[in-house]
Amino acid sequence: MRVILVGDSRTVYFLARRFVSRRYHVTAIVKDRAFGEELGEQTKATVIEGDGTDLNRLEEAGARQADVLIALTMQDQDNLIACQIASRVLGVPRTIALVNDPDNEVVFKKLGVSDTVSATGLIGSVIDQEATFEDVTTLLPIAHGLLNVSEVHLPADSPAVGKTLQQLNLPGKSLVGSIVRNNQVIVPRGDTRLEVHDHLILISEPDQQSLDLAALCG
Amino acid sequence: MAHKRIVIVGCGRLGGALANQLSLSGHEVIVIDRNEKAFEKLSVEFSGYRIQGDATEMHILKEARLENADNLFAVTTSDNINLMVAQVARTLFEIPRVVARVFDPNRESIYANFGIETISPTKLSADAFLKRV
């Protein structure tokens, strides 16, 4: 796997370290010389100093052979242009952009970026959910955000306590992946009866999730 | 010339001059700039609208009611902002004519190939100089 990272943030540093440890071929295009030197020494990534939205720097970074480009600058416009030039001119099959303004997630997808990551959106939705259901923790979005994995704690007043999963018949079609009860992992079946303080690991569609959370937490 | 609704992104020397001229010719002009002081370049006769904000943010473009515009000229000092705003204006707001200023000639030809109308001051002045050789 050949990965190109664009940007000067700590995220670039940690991703480079992680990808190198998985034996991916990592090239980073950074603007700041001091950051670039540190990155090169600490991670063994190939570092190119310059503008990651510049065709010449992207070619120098081997974009024509790259499998994925990840643009992580603090400027949405730079992330967009880096991804567009990489995919449309240099044929990089997959491009991922950090979006700082969450409204730009939709915009970037319309303009040809394969994937977007919005820190503002992610943190915002975690806080929104916690504000609604204090017994719910969203663990991570998977399958490009089509599914959420979350952990639900059943409070004493939960309408689900005492019911079997079959009786419960979650309206939002979430899947109960496992139940943690007194630090024991239980593989759930239809006749598994829910108890107070059970922790359920749910896999759900984000827009259907709230139905099931209401059924579980009240 | 028919009366048009024209959005200008970036009120620098070029943006300010365009805004003043177009407003004087009777067009409805909306100028967007991040920096309020930039609007000092607008003449006393300028009768258009000023919007202070970052044009890479959708809510600023919505505030400018981009969907009703005939033209958008993206003339900030940043090539990437101009190219992003131009694409958003064309693809999402379907403005009939959108032009972006792009200093870097390489980038200009890339986006010209993508079908974005661009003007490169670097290329224009290089051509002007070369004609005088």
CSV table of C-alpha atoms in Angstrom, one decimal:
chain,number,residue,atom,x,y,z
A,1,MET,CA,0.0,0.0,0.0
A,2,ARG,CA,1.3,3.4,-1.0
A,3,VAL,CA,0.0,6.3,1.0
A,4,ILE,CA,0.6,10.1,0.6
A,5,LEU,CA,-0.1,12.4,3.5
A,6,VAL,CA,-0.5,16.2,3.0
A,7,GLY,CA,-0.3,18.6,5.9
A,8,ASP,CA,1.7,19.7,9.0
A,9,SER,CA,-0.5,18.5,11.9
A,10,ARG,CA,0.2,15.9,14.6
A,11,THR,CA,-2.4,13.8,12.9
A,12,VAL,CA,0.0,13.5,9.9
A,13,TYR,CA,2.7,12.4,12.3
A,14,PHE,CA,0.6,9.7,14.1
A,15,LEU,CA,-0.8,8.4,10.8
A,16,ALA,CA,2.6,8.2,9.3
A,17,ARG,CA,3.9,6.3,12.3
A,18,ARG,CA,1.0,3.9,12.2
A,19,PHE,CA,1.1,3.3,8.5
A,20,VAL,CA,4.9,2.8,8.5
A,21,SER,CA,4.5,0.2,11.3
A,22,ARG,CA,2.1,-1.6,9.0
A,23,ARG,CA,4.8,-1.6,6.4
A,24,TYR,CA,2.9,0.8,4.1
A,25,HIS,CA,5.0,3.0,1.9
A,26,VAL,CA,4.4,6.5,3.3
A,27,THR,CA,5.3,9.8,1.7
A,28,ALA,CA,4.4,13.1,3.4
A,29,ILE,CA,4.2,16.5,1.8
A,30,VAL,CA,4.8,19.2,4.5
A,31,LYS,CA,5.2,22.9,4.4
A,32,ASP,CA,7.2,23.4,7.6
A,33,ARG,CA,10.8,22.3,7.4
A,34,ALA,CA,11.3,21.7,11.1
A,35,PHE,CA,8.2,19.5,11.3
A,36,GLY,CA,9.3,17.7,8.1
A,37,GLU,CA,12.7,16.9,9.6
A,38,GLU,CA,11.1,15.6,12.8
A,39,LEU,CA,8.7,13.5,10.8
A,40,GLY,CA,11.4,11.9,8.7
A,41,GLU,CA,13.6,11.1,11.7
A,42,GLN,CA,10.8,9.7,13.9
A,43,THR,CA,8.7,7.8,11.4
A,44,LYS,CA,11.0,6.7,8.5
A,45,ALA,CA,8.4,8.2,6.1
A,46,THR,CA,9.7,9.9,3.0
A,47,VAL,CA,9.2,13.6,3.5
A,48,ILE,CA,8.9,16.2,0.8
A,49,GLU,CA,8.9,19.8,1.7
A,50,GLY,CA,6.5,22.0,-0.3
A,51,ASP,CA,2.9,22.7,-1.3
A,52,GLY,CA,0.8,19.6,-1.4
A,53,THR,CA,-1.6,21.2,-3.8
A,54,ASP,CA,1.1,21.7,-6.4
A,55,LEU,CA,1.2,19.1,-9.2
A,56,ASN,CA,5.0,19.0,-9.2
A,57,ARG,CA,5.2,18.2,-5.5
A,58,LEU,CA,2.5,15.5,-5.8
A,59,GLU,CA,4.3,13.9,-8.7
A,60,GLU,CA,7.6,14.0,-6.8
A,61,ALA,CA,5.8,12.3,-3.9
A,62,GLY,CA,5.0,9.4,-6.3
A,63,ALA,CA,1.3,10.1,-6.6
A,64,ARG,CA,1.0,8.3,-9.9
A,65,GLN,CA,1.8,5.1,-8.1
A,66,ALA,CA,-0.1,5.9,-4.9
A,67,ASP,CA,-3.2,3.9,-3.7
A,68,VAL,CA,-4.5,6.7,-1.4
A,69,LEU,CA,-3.9,10.4,-0.7
A,70,ILE,CA,-5.0,11.8,2.6
A,71,ALA,CA,-5.2,15.7,2.9
A,72,LEU,CA,-5.1,16.9,6.4
A,73,THR,CA,-4.3,20.6,6.3
A,74,MET,CA,-6.3,23.1,8.4
A,75,GLN,CA,-7.5,24.8,5.1
A,76,ASP,CA,-10.5,23.1,3.5
A,77,GLN,CA,-9.7,24.6,0.1
A,78,ASP,CA,-6.1,23.1,0.2
A,79,ASN,CA,-7.5,19.7,1.1
A,80,LEU,CA,-10.0,19.9,-1.8
A,81,ILE,CA,-7.4,20.9,-4.4
A,82,ALA,CA,-4.9,18.3,-3.3
A,83,CYS,CA,-7.5,15.6,-3.6
A,84,GLN,CA,-8.8,16.8,-7.0
A,85,ILE,CA,-5.4,17.1,-8.6
A,86,ALA,CA,-4.3,13.7,-7.1
A,87,SER,CA,-7.4,11.9,-8.4
A,88,ARG,CA,-8.2,13.6,-11.7
A,89,VAL,CA,-4.7,14.4,-13.0
A,90,LEU,CA,-2.5,11.7,-11.4
A,91,GLY,CA,-5.1,8.9,-11.1
A,92,VAL,CA,-4.9,8.3,-7.4
A,93,PRO,CA,-7.8,5.8,-6.9
A,94,ARG,CA,-8.8,7.0,-3.4
A,95,THR,CA,-8.6,10.4,-1.8
A,96,ILE,CA,-9.6,11.4,1.7
A,97,ALA,CA,-9.9,15.0,2.9
A,98,LEU,CA,-10.2,16.4,6.4
A,99,VAL,CA,-13.0,18.9,6.4
A,100,ASN,CA,-12.8,21.6,9.0
A,101,ASP,CA,-16.2,23.1,8.2
A,102,PRO,CA,-18.7,20.2,8.5
A,103,ASP,CA,-20.9,21.7,5.7
A,104,ASN,CA,-18.1,20.9,3.3
A,105,GLU,CA,-18.5,17.1,3.7
A,106,VAL,CA,-21.3,17.2,1.2
A,107,VAL,CA,-19.6,19.8,-1.0
A,108,PHE,CA,-16.4,17.7,-1.2
A,109,LYS,CA,-18.2,14.5,-2.2
A,110,LYS,CA,-20.0,16.4,-5.0
A,111,LEU,CA,-16.7,17.7,-6.2
A,112,GLY,CA,-15.1,14.2,-6.5
A,113,VAL,CA,-13.3,13.5,-3.2
A,114,SER,CA,-13.8,9.8,-2.3
A,115,ASP,CA,-14.1,10.3,1.5
A,116,THR,CA,-14.2,13.0,4.1
A,117,VAL,CA,-13.5,13.1,7.8
A,118,SER,CA,-15.0,15.9,9.8
A,119,ALA,CA,-13.6,16.2,13.3
A,120,THR,CA,-16.1,18.9,14.1
A,121,GLY,CA,-18.9,16.7,12.8
A,122,LEU,CA,-17.7,13.6,14.8
A,123,ILE,CA,-17.2,15.4,18.1
A,124,GLY,CA,-20.4,17.3,17.6
A,125,SER,CA,-22.4,14.2,17.0
A,126,VAL,CA,-20.9,12.4,20.0
A,127,ILE,CA,-21.8,15.4,22.2
A,128,ASP,CA,-25.3,15.6,20.7
A,129,GLN,CA,-25.9,11.9,21.4
A,130,GLU,CA,-24.5,12.2,24.9
A,131,ALA,CA,-26.8,15.1,25.5
A,132,THR,CA,-29.8,13.0,24.6
A,133,PHE,CA,-28.8,9.6,26.0
A,134,GLU,CA,-26.3,9.7,28.8
A,135,ASP,CA,-26.1,5.9,28.8
A,136,VAL,CA,-24.9,5.8,25.2
A,137,THR,CA,-21.3,6.0,24.0
A,138,THR,CA,-20.7,6.1,20.2
A,139,LEU,CA,-17.5,4.0,19.7
A,140,LEU,CA,-16.9,4.5,16.0
A,141,PRO,CA,-18.4,5.0,12.6
A,142,ILE,CA,-17.7,2.1,10.2
A,143,ALA,CA,-18.3,1.3,6.6
A,144,HIS,CA,-17.8,4.9,5.5
A,145,GLY,CA,-20.2,6.2,8.2
A,146,LEU,CA,-23.1,4.0,7.0
A,147,LEU,CA,-23.0,2.2,10.4
A,148,ASN,CA,-22.2,3.2,13.9
A,149,VAL,CA,-20.9,1.0,16.7
A,150,SER,CA,-22.1,2.2,20.0
A,151,GLU,CA,-22.2,1.0,23.6
A,152,VAL,CA,-25.5,1.3,25.5
A,153,HIS,CA,-25.8,0.9,29.3
A,154,LEU,CA,-29.2,-0.3,30.5
A,155,PRO,CA,-30.4,2.0,33.4
A,156,ALA,CA,-32.7,0.8,36.2
A,157,ASP,CA,-35.7,2.4,34.5
A,158,SER,CA,-35.0,0.9,31.1
A,159,PRO,CA,-38.1,-0.4,29.4
A,160,ALA,CA,-36.0,-3.2,27.9
A,161,VAL,CA,-35.0,-4.8,31.2
A,162,GLY,CA,-36.6,-8.2,31.7
A,163,LYS,CA,-37.3,-8.7,28.0
A,164,THR,CA,-35.7,-11.1,25.7
A,165,LEU,CA,-34.1,-9.7,22.5
A,166,GLN,CA,-36.8,-11.4,20.5
A,167,GLN,CA,-39.5,-9.7,22.5
A,168,LEU,CA,-37.7,-6.4,22.3
A,169,ASN,CA,-37.6,-6.5,18.5
A,170,LEU,CA,-35.7,-3.3,18.0
A,171,PRO,CA,-37.6,-0.9,15.7
A,172,GLY,CA,-34.5,0.6,14.1
A,173,LYS,CA,-33.1,-2.9,13.2
A,174,SER,CA,-29.9,-2.4,15.2
A,175,LEU,CA,-27.9,-5.5,15.7
A,176,VAL,CA,-26.9,-6.4,19.3
A,177,GLY,CA,-23.3,-7.6,18.7
A,178,SER,CA,-22.6,-8.6,22.2
A,179,ILE,CA,-23.7,-8.1,25.8
A,180,VAL,CA,-21.2,-7.3,28.6
A,181,ARG,CA,-22.7,-8.4,32.0
A,182,ASN,CA,-20.5,-8.2,35.2
A,183,ASN,CA,-17.4,-8.1,33.0
A,184,GLN,CA,-18.5,-11.3,31.2
A,185,VAL,CA,-19.1,-11.2,27.4
A,186,ILE,CA,-22.3,-12.9,26.4
A,187,VAL,CA,-23.0,-13.8,22.8
A,188,PRO,CA,-26.7,-12.7,22.4
A,189,ARG,CA,-29.4,-15.0,21.1
A,190,GLY,CA,-33.1,-14.3,20.6
A,191,ASP,CA,-33.9,-15.8,24.0
A,192,THR,CA,-31.3,-13.8,25.9
A,193,ARG,CA,-33.0,-11.8,28.7
A,194,LEU,CA,-31.7,-8.3,29.4
A,195,GLU,CA,-30.8,-7.2,32.9
A,196,VAL,CA,-30.2,-3.9,34.6
A,197,HIS,CA,-26.6,-2.6,34.0
A,198,ASP,CA,-26.1,-4.8,30.9
A,199,HIS,CA,-23.8,-3.1,28.4
A,200,LEU,CA,-25.0,-3.7,24.9
A,201,ILE,CA,-22.7,-3.3,21.9
A,202,LEU,CA,-24.9,-2.1,19.1
A,203,ILE,CA,-24.3,-1.9,15.3
A,204,SER,CA,-26.8,0.5,13.8
A,205,GLU,CA,-27.6,2.8,10.9
A,206,PRO,CA,-27.1,6.4,12.2
A,207,ASP,CA,-30.5,7.7,11.2
A,208,GLN,CA,-32.4,4.7,12.7
A,209,GLN,CA,-30.2,4.5,15.8
A,210,SER,CA,-32.3,6.9,17.9
A,211,LEU,CA,-35.4,4.6,17.7
A,212,ASP,CA,-33.5,1.8,19.2
A,213,LEU,CA,-31.8,3.9,21.8
A,214,ALA,CA,-35.2,5.1,23.0
A,215,ALA,CA,-36.4,1.5,23.2
A,216,LEU,CA,-33.4,0.5,25.3
A,217,CYS,CA,-32.9,3.5,27.5
A,218,GLY,CA,-36.4,4.9,27.7
B,1,MET,CA,-25.7,45.6,-21.2
B,2,ALA,CA,-28.6,43.9,-19.3
B,3,HIS,CA,-28.8,44.3,-15.6
B,4,LYS,CA,-27.1,41.4,-13.8
B,5,ARG,CA,-26.6,40.1,-10.3
B,6,ILE,CA,-22.8,39.6,-9.9
B,7,VAL,CA,-21.0,38.1,-6.9
B,8,ILE,CA,-17.4,39.1,-6.3
B,9,VAL,CA,-15.3,37.0,-3.9
B,10,GLY,CA,-12.3,38.9,-2.6
B,11,CYS,CA,-12.2,42.7,-2.3
B,12,GLY,CA,-8.6,43.3,-3.0
B,13,ARG,CA,-7.3,45.7,-5.7
B,14,LEU,CA,-8.9,43.7,-8.5
B,15,GLY,CA,-12.1,42.7,-6.7
B,16,GLY,CA,-12.6,46.3,-5.5
B,17,ALA,CA,-12.0,47.7,-9.0
B,18,LEU,CA,-14.5,45.2,-10.6
B,19,ALA,CA,-17.1,45.9,-7.9
B,20,ASN,CA,-16.9,49.7,-8.3
B,21,GLN,CA,-17.0,49.5,-12.1
B,22,LEU,CA,-19.9,47.0,-12.3
B,23,SER,CA,-21.9,48.8,-9.7
B,24,LEU,CA,-21.4,52.1,-11.6
B,25,SER,CA,-22.7,50.3,-14.8
B,26,GLY,CA,-25.9,49.5,-13.0
B,27,HIS,CA,-25.4,45.9,-12.0
B,28,GLU,CA,-26.4,44.5,-8.7
B,29,VAL,CA,-23.1,43.6,-7.0
B,30,ILE,CA,-22.4,41.5,-3.9
B,31,VAL,CA,-18.9,41.6,-2.5
B,32,ILE,CA,-17.6,39.0,-0.1
B,33,ASP,CA,-14.4,39.4,1.9
B,34,ARG,CA,-13.1,38.0,5.1
B,35,ASN,CA,-11.6,41.3,6.2
B,36,GLU,CA,-14.0,44.2,6.8
B,37,LYS,CA,-11.2,46.7,6.1
B,38,ALA,CA,-11.0,45.5,2.5
B,39,PHE,CA,-14.4,47.2,1.8
B,40,GLU,CA,-12.6,50.5,2.2
B,41,LYS,CA,-11.6,50.0,-1.4
B,42,LEU,CA,-15.2,50.4,-2.5
B,43,SER,CA,-16.0,53.9,-3.8
B,44,VAL,CA,-18.7,56.2,-2.3
B,45,GLU,CA,-20.8,55.5,-5.4
B,46,PHE,CA,-20.8,51.7,-4.8
B,47,SER,CA,-24.4,50.8,-4.2
B,48,GLY,CA,-24.1,47.0,-3.8
B,49,TYR,CA,-23.9,44.7,-0.8
B,50,ARG,CA,-21.0,43.8,1.4
B,51,ILE,CA,-20.8,40.5,3.1
B,52,GLN,CA,-18.0,39.9,5.7
B,53,GLY,CA,-17.0,36.3,5.9
B,54,ASP,CA,-15.1,33.3,4.5
B,55,ALA,CA,-16.4,32.3,1.1
B,56,THR,CA,-15.2,28.7,1.6
B,57,GLU,CA,-18.0,28.4,4.1
B,58,MET,CA,-21.4,27.4,2.7
B,59,HIS,CA,-23.4,29.5,5.0
B,60,ILE,CA,-21.7,32.7,3.8
B,61,LEU,CA,-22.5,31.7,0.2
B,62,LYS,CA,-26.1,31.1,1.1
B,63,GLU,CA,-26.2,34.4,2.8
B,64,ALA,CA,-25.1,36.0,-0.5
B,65,ARG,CA,-28.0,34.2,-2.1
B,66,LEU,CA,-25.7,32.7,-4.7
B,67,GLU,CA,-28.5,30.7,-6.3
B,68,ASN,CA,-29.9,33.9,-7.8
B,69,ALA,CA,-26.6,35.2,-9.3
B,70,ASP,CA,-25.8,35.4,-13.0
B,71,ASN,CA,-22.0,35.7,-12.5
B,72,LEU,CA,-19.4,34.9,-9.9
B,73,PHE,CA,-15.9,36.2,-10.0
B,74,ALA,CA,-13.5,34.5,-7.5
B,75,VAL,CA,-10.6,36.9,-7.2
B,76,THR,CA,-9.0,36.5,-3.7
B,77,THR,CA,-5.2,36.2,-3.5
B,78,SER,CA,-5.5,32.5,-2.9
B,79,ASP,CA,-5.7,30.2,-6.0
B,80,ASN,CA,-7.1,27.4,-4.0
B,81,ILE,CA,-9.9,29.5,-2.4
B,82,ASN,CA,-10.8,30.8,-5.9
B,83,LEU,CA,-10.9,27.3,-7.4
B,84,MET,CA,-13.0,25.9,-4.6
B,85,VAL,CA,-15.5,28.8,-4.6
B,86,ALA,CA,-15.8,28.6,-8.3
B,87,GLN,CA,-16.6,24.9,-8.3
B,88,VAL,CA,-19.1,25.3,-5.5
B,89,ALA,CA,-20.7,28.2,-7.3
B,90,ARG,CA,-21.0,26.2,-10.5
B,91,THR,CA,-21.8,22.7,-9.2
B,92,LEU,CA,-24.0,23.4,-6.2
B,93,PHE,CA,-25.5,26.8,-6.9
B,94,GLU,CA,-25.6,26.4,-10.7
B,95,ILE,CA,-24.5,30.0,-11.5
B,96,PRO,CA,-24.4,30.3,-15.3
B,97,ARG,CA,-21.0,32.0,-15.5
B,98,VAL,CA,-18.2,31.6,-13.0
B,99,VAL,CA,-14.6,32.8,-13.4
B,100,ALA,CA,-11.6,32.2,-11.1
B,101,ARG,CA,-8.4,34.1,-10.9
B,102,VAL,CA,-5.5,31.6,-10.7
B,103,PHE,CA,-1.9,32.9,-10.4
B,104,ASP,CA,-0.1,29.5,-10.9
B,105,PRO,CA,-0.1,28.8,-14.6
B,106,ASN,CA,0.1,25.0,-14.0
B,107,ARG,CA,-2.9,25.0,-11.8
B,108,GLU,CA,-4.7,27.3,-14.2
B,109,SER,CA,-4.3,24.8,-17.1
B,110,ILE,CA,-5.4,21.8,-14.9
B,111,TYR,CA,-8.6,23.5,-13.9
B,112,ALA,CA,-9.2,24.9,-17.4
B,113,ASN,CA,-9.1,21.3,-18.5
B,114,PHE,CA,-11.7,20.4,-15.8
B,115,GLY,CA,-14.0,23.0,-17.4
B,116,ILE,CA,-13.6,25.8,-14.9
B,117,GLU,CA,-13.2,29.2,-16.6
B,118,THR,CA,-9.9,30.7,-15.3
B,119,ILE,CA,-7.8,33.8,-15.8
B,120,SER,CA,-4.1,33.7,-15.0
B,121,PRO,CA,-2.6,37.1,-14.4
B,122,THR,CA,0.8,35.5,-14.6
B,123,LYS,CA,0.2,34.0,-18.0
B,124,LEU,CA,-1.4,37.3,-19.2
B,125,SER,CA,1.5,39.4,-18.2
B,126,ALA,CA,4.1,36.8,-19.5
B,127,ASP,CA,2.3,36.9,-22.8
B,128,ALA,CA,2.4,40.7,-22.8
B,129,PHE,CA,6.1,40.8,-22.0
B,130,LEU,CA,6.9,38.2,-24.6
B,131,LYS,CA,5.1,40.1,-27.3
B,132,ARG,CA,7.6,42.9,-26.7
B,133,VAL,CA,10.7,40.8,-27.3
